[in-house]
Amino acid sequence: MHPAVEDLGPRIGLSICPLPFAQVVASARAQRWTRDPFDRTIVGQSAVEGRILLTRDRTIRDHYPRAVWDNADDSLPHQQDPKGTLRPADGRR
């Protein structure tokens, strides 16, 4: 494993997916609603594990029933503040 990836485990709880890659790919290929390989892989892995997928992506949420995004400000325009934090464009926190 690359040292940078190894370092992320203890810092943010990152772990390598234990599923066989072929199983994830088979599930990803079944996601016919998009041609985006990354969306297919993310949803495919979540589907194999039966997990909830937290995403702001409306297309994924429309097609994968276990995809959620719970944010009352989702429909508002957003902008980054000087520190790079995404905030509603109206200045609310």
Coordinates of N, CA, C and O in Angstrom, one line a residue:
M1 N 0.8 -1.2 0.0 CA 0.0 0.0 0.0 C 0.9 1.2 0.0 O 1.9 1.3 0.7
H2 N 0.5 2.3 -0.7 CA 1.2 3.5 -0.8 C 1.2 4.2 0.5 O 0.2 4.2 1.2
P3 N 2.4 4.8 1.0 CA 2.5 5.4 2.3 C 1.4 6.5 2.5 O 0.9 6.7 3.6
A4 N 1.1 7.3 1.5 CA 0.1 8.3 1.6 C -1.3 7.7 2.0 O -2.0 8.3 2.8
V5 N -1.6 6.6 1.4 CA -2.9 5.9 1.7 C -2.8 5.3 3.1 O -3.8 5.4 3.9
E6 N -1.7 4.7 3.4 CA -1.5 4.2 4.8 C -1.7 5.2 5.8 O -2.3 4.9 6.9
D7 N -1.2 6.4 5.6 CA -1.3 7.5 6.6 C -2.8 7.9 6.8 O -3.1 8.4 7.9
L8 N -3.6 7.8 5.8 CA -5.0 8.2 5.9 C -5.8 7.3 6.8 O -6.8 7.8 7.4
G9 N -5.4 6.1 7.0 CA -6.2 5.2 7.8 C -6.4 5.7 9.2 O -7.5 5.9 9.7
P10 N -5.3 5.9 9.9 CA -5.4 6.4 11.3 C -5.9 7.9 11.4 O -6.6 8.3 12.3
R11 N -5.7 8.7 10.4 CA -6.1 10.1 10.4 C -7.5 10.3 10.2 O -8.2 11.1 10.9
I12 N -8.1 9.6 9.2 CA -9.5 9.9 8.9 C -10.4 8.6 8.8 O -11.5 8.6 8.4
G13 N -9.8 7.5 9.2 CA -10.6 6.2 9.2 C -10.7 5.6 7.8 O -11.6 4.7 7.6
L14 N -9.9 5.9 6.9 CA -9.9 5.3 5.6 C -9.5 3.9 5.6 O -8.5 3.5 6.3
S15 N -10.2 3.0 4.9 CA -9.8 1.6 4.8 C -10.0 1.2 3.4 O -10.8 1.7 2.6
I16 N -9.3 0.2 3.0 CA -9.4 -0.4 1.6 C -10.6 -1.3 1.6 O -10.9 -2.1 2.5
C17 N -11.4 -1.2 0.5 CA -12.6 -2.1 0.4 C -12.2 -3.5 0.3 O -11.3 -3.9 -0.5
P18 N -12.7 -4.4 1.1 CA -12.4 -5.8 1.2 C -13.0 -6.6 0.1 O -12.7 -7.8 -0.1
L19 N -14.0 -6.1 -0.7 CA -14.7 -6.8 -1.7 C -13.8 -7.2 -2.8 O -12.9 -6.4 -3.2
P20 N -14.0 -8.3 -3.5 CA -13.3 -8.6 -4.7 C -13.7 -7.6 -5.8 O -14.8 -7.3 -6.0
F21 N -12.7 -7.1 -6.4 CA -12.9 -6.0 -7.4 C -13.8 -6.5 -8.5 O -14.7 -5.8 -9.0
A22 N -13.7 -7.8 -8.9 CA -14.6 -8.3 -9.9 C -16.1 -8.2 -9.5 O -17.0 -8.0 -10.4
Q23 N -16.4 -8.4 -8.2 CA -17.7 -8.3 -7.8 C -18.2 -6.9 -7.9 O -19.4 -6.6 -8.2
V24 N -17.4 -5.9 -7.5 CA -17.8 -4.5 -7.6 C -18.0 -4.1 -9.1 O -19.0 -3.5 -9.4
V25 N -17.1 -4.6 -10.0 CA -17.2 -4.3 -11.4 C -18.5 -4.9 -12.0 O -19.2 -4.2 -12.7
A26 N -18.9 -6.1 -11.6 CA -20.1 -6.7 -12.1 C -21.3 -5.9 -11.6 O -22.2 -5.6 -12.4
S27 N -21.3 -5.4 -10.4 CA -22.4 -4.6 -9.9 C -22.4 -3.2 -10.6 O -23.5 -2.7 -11.0
A28 N -21.2 -2.7 -10.9 CA -21.1 -1.4 -11.6 C -21.7 -1.5 -13.0 O -22.4 -0.6 -13.5
R29 N -21.3 -2.6 -13.7 CA -21.8 -2.8 -15.0 C -23.3 -2.9 -15.1 O -23.9 -2.6 -16.1
A30 N -24.0 -3.3 -14.0 CA -25.4 -3.4 -14.0 C -26.1 -2.0 -13.9 O -27.3 -1.9 -14.1
Q31 N -25.3 -1.0 -13.5 CA -25.9 0.4 -13.4 C -26.0 1.0 -14.8 O -25.1 1.7 -15.3
R32 N -27.1 0.7 -15.5 CA -27.2 1.1 -16.9 C -27.8 2.6 -17.0 O -27.9 3.1 -18.1
W33 N -28.1 3.2 -15.9 CA -28.7 4.6 -16.0 C -27.6 5.7 -16.3 O -28.0 6.8 -16.5
T34 N -26.4 5.3 -16.2 CA -25.3 6.3 -16.5 C -24.1 5.6 -17.2 O -23.9 4.4 -17.1
R35 N -23.4 6.4 -18.0 CA -22.2 5.9 -18.6 C -21.0 6.3 -17.8 O -19.9 5.9 -18.2
D36 N -21.1 7.1 -16.8 CA -20.0 7.6 -16.0 C -19.4 6.5 -15.2 O -20.1 5.9 -14.3
P37 N -18.2 6.1 -15.5 CA -17.6 4.9 -14.8 C -17.4 5.1 -13.3 O -17.5 4.2 -12.5
F38 N -17.2 6.3 -12.9 CA -17.0 6.6 -11.5 C -18.4 6.5 -10.7 O -18.4 5.9 -9.7
D39 N -19.4 7.1 -11.3 CA -20.7 6.9 -10.7 C -21.1 5.5 -10.6 O -21.7 5.0 -9.6
R40 N -20.9 4.7 -11.7 CA -21.2 3.3 -11.7 C -20.5 2.5 -10.6 O -21.0 1.7 -10.0
T41 N -19.2 2.8 -10.5 CA -18.4 2.1 -9.5 C -18.8 2.5 -8.1 O -18.9 1.6 -7.2
I42 N -19.0 3.7 -7.8 CA -19.5 4.1 -6.4 C -20.8 3.5 -6.1 O -21.0 2.9 -5.0
V43 N -21.8 3.5 -7.0 CA -23.1 2.9 -6.7 C -23.0 1.4 -6.7 O -23.6 0.8 -5.9
G44 N -22.2 0.8 -7.6 CA -22.0 -0.6 -7.6 C -21.4 -1.1 -6.3 O -21.9 -2.1 -5.8
Q45 N -20.4 -0.5 -5.8 CA -19.9 -0.9 -4.5 C -20.9 -0.8 -3.4 O -21.1 -1.7 -2.6
S46 N -21.6 0.3 -3.4 CA -22.6 0.6 -2.3 C -23.7 -0.5 -2.4 O -24.2 -1.0 -1.4
A47 N -24.1 -0.9 -3.7 CA -25.1 -1.9 -3.9 C -24.7 -3.2 -3.4 O -25.4 -4.0 -2.7
V48 N -23.4 -3.6 -3.7 CA -22.9 -4.9 -3.3 C -22.9 -5.0 -1.7 O -23.3 -6.1 -1.2
E49 N -22.6 -4.0 -1.1 CA -22.5 -4.0 0.4 C -23.8 -3.6 1.0 O -24.0 -3.7 2.2
G50 N -24.8 -3.2 0.2 CA -26.1 -2.9 0.7 C -26.1 -1.7 1.6 O -26.8 -1.6 2.6
R51 N -25.2 -0.7 1.3 CA -25.0 0.4 2.1 C -25.8 1.6 1.6 O -26.1 1.8 0.5
I52 N -26.0 2.6 2.5 CA -26.5 3.9 2.2 C -25.4 4.7 1.5 O -24.3 4.6 2.0
L53 N -25.7 5.4 0.5 CA -24.7 6.2 -0.2 C -25.0 7.7 0.0 O -26.1 8.1 -0.4
L54 N -24.2 8.4 0.7 CA -24.4 9.8 0.9 C -23.8 10.6 -0.3 O -22.6 10.6 -0.5
T55 N -24.7 11.3 -1.0 CA -24.2 12.0 -2.2 C -25.2 13.2 -2.5 O -26.4 13.1 -2.3
R56 N -24.6 14.2 -2.9 CA -25.3 15.4 -3.4 C -25.8 15.2 -4.8 O -26.7 16.0 -5.3
D57 N -25.3 14.3 -5.5 CA -25.5 14.1 -6.9 C -27.0 13.6 -7.1 O -27.4 12.5 -6.8
R58 N -27.8 14.5 -7.7 CA -29.2 14.3 -7.9 C -29.5 13.1 -8.8 O -30.4 12.3 -8.6
T59 N -28.6 12.9 -9.9 CA -28.8 11.8 -10.8 C -28.7 10.4 -10.0 O -29.5 9.5 -10.2
I60 N -27.7 10.3 -9.2 CA -27.5 9.1 -8.4 C -28.7 8.9 -7.5 O -29.2 7.8 -7.4
R61 N -29.1 10.0 -6.8 CA -30.2 9.8 -5.9 C -31.5 9.4 -6.6 O -32.3 8.7 -6.1
D62 N -31.6 9.9 -7.8 CA -32.8 9.5 -8.6 C -32.9 8.1 -9.1 O -33.9 7.5 -9.3
H63 N -31.7 7.5 -9.1 CA -31.6 6.1 -9.7 C -31.2 5.0 -8.7 O -31.4 3.8 -8.9
Y64 N -30.6 5.4 -7.6 CA -30.2 4.4 -6.6 C -31.0 4.7 -5.3 O -30.8 5.7 -4.6
P65 N -31.9 3.8 -5.0 CA -32.8 4.1 -3.8 C -32.2 4.2 -2.5 O -32.8 4.8 -1.6
R66 N -30.9 3.8 -2.3 CA -30.3 3.9 -1.0 C -29.4 5.1 -1.0 O -28.6 5.3 0.0
A67 N -29.4 6.0 -2.0 CA -28.7 7.2 -2.0 C -29.5 8.3 -1.3 O -30.7 8.5 -1.6
V68 N -28.8 9.1 -0.4 CA -29.5 10.1 0.3 C -28.7 11.4 0.3 O -27.4 11.3 0.2
W69 N -29.3 12.5 0.6 CA -28.7 13.8 0.8 C -29.6 14.6 1.7 O -30.7 15.0 1.2
D70 N -29.3 14.8 2.9 CA -30.2 15.5 3.8 C -29.7 16.9 4.1 O -28.9 17.1 5.1
N71 N -30.1 17.9 3.3 CA -29.5 19.2 3.5 C -30.6 20.2 3.0 O -31.0 20.3 1.8
A72 N -31.2 20.9 3.9 CA -32.2 21.9 3.6 C -31.8 23.0 2.6 O -32.6 23.5 1.9
D73 N -30.5 23.2 2.5 CA -30.0 24.3 1.7 C -29.5 23.7 0.3 O -28.9 24.4 -0.5
D74 N -29.9 22.5 0.0 CA -29.4 21.8 -1.2 C -29.8 22.6 -2.5 O -29.1 22.6 -3.5
S75 N -31.0 23.2 -2.5 CA -31.4 23.9 -3.7 C -30.9 25.3 -3.8 O -31.1 26.0 -4.9
L76 N -30.2 25.9 -2.8 CA -29.7 27.2 -2.9 C -28.3 27.3 -3.6 O -27.5 26.3 -3.5
P77 N -28.0 28.4 -4.3 CA -26.7 28.5 -4.8 C -25.7 28.6 -3.7 O -26.0 29.1 -2.6
H78 N -24.5 28.0 -3.9 CA -23.5 28.0 -2.9 C -22.2 28.7 -3.5 O -22.0 28.8 -4.7
Q79 N -21.4 29.2 -2.5 CA -20.1 29.8 -2.9 C -19.1 29.4 -1.8 O -19.4 29.1 -0.7
Q80 N -17.8 29.5 -2.2 CA -16.8 29.2 -1.2 C -16.3 30.4 -0.5 O -16.2 31.5 -1.1
D81 N -16.2 30.3 0.9 CA -15.7 31.5 1.6 C -14.1 31.5 1.4 O -13.6 30.6 0.8
P82 N -13.5 32.5 2.0 CA -12.0 32.6 1.8 C -11.2 31.4 2.3 O -10.1 31.1 1.8
K83 N -11.8 30.6 3.3 CA -11.1 29.4 3.8 C -11.4 28.2 2.9 O -11.0 27.1 3.2
G84 N -12.3 28.4 1.9 CA -12.6 27.2 1.0 C -13.8 26.5 1.5 O -14.2 25.5 0.9
T85 N -14.5 26.9 2.5 CA -15.7 26.2 3.0 C -16.9 26.6 2.1 O -17.1 27.8 1.8
L86 N -17.7 25.6 1.7 CA -18.8 25.9 0.9 C -20.0 26.4 1.8 O -20.3 25.7 2.7
R87 N -20.5 27.5 1.4 CA -21.6 28.1 2.2 C -22.7 28.6 1.2 O -22.5 28.9 0.1
P88 N -24.0 28.7 1.7 CA -25.0 29.3 0.9 C -24.6 30.7 0.4 O -24.0 31.4 1.2
A89 N -25.0 31.0 -0.8 CA -24.6 32.3 -1.4 C -25.2 33.5 -0.7 O -24.7 34.6 -0.8
D90 N -26.3 33.3 0.1 CA -26.9 34.4 0.8 C -26.1 34.7 2.1 O -26.6 35.6 2.9
G91 N -25.0 34.1 2.4 CA -24.2 34.3 3.5 C -24.6 33.6 4.8 O -23.9 33.7 5.8
R92 N -25.7 32.8 4.8 CA -26.0 32.1 6.0 C -25.0 31.0 6.3 O -24.3 30.6 5.4
R93 N -24.9 30.6 7.5 CA -23.9 29.6 7.9 C -24.5 28.2 8.0 O -25.4 27.8 8.4

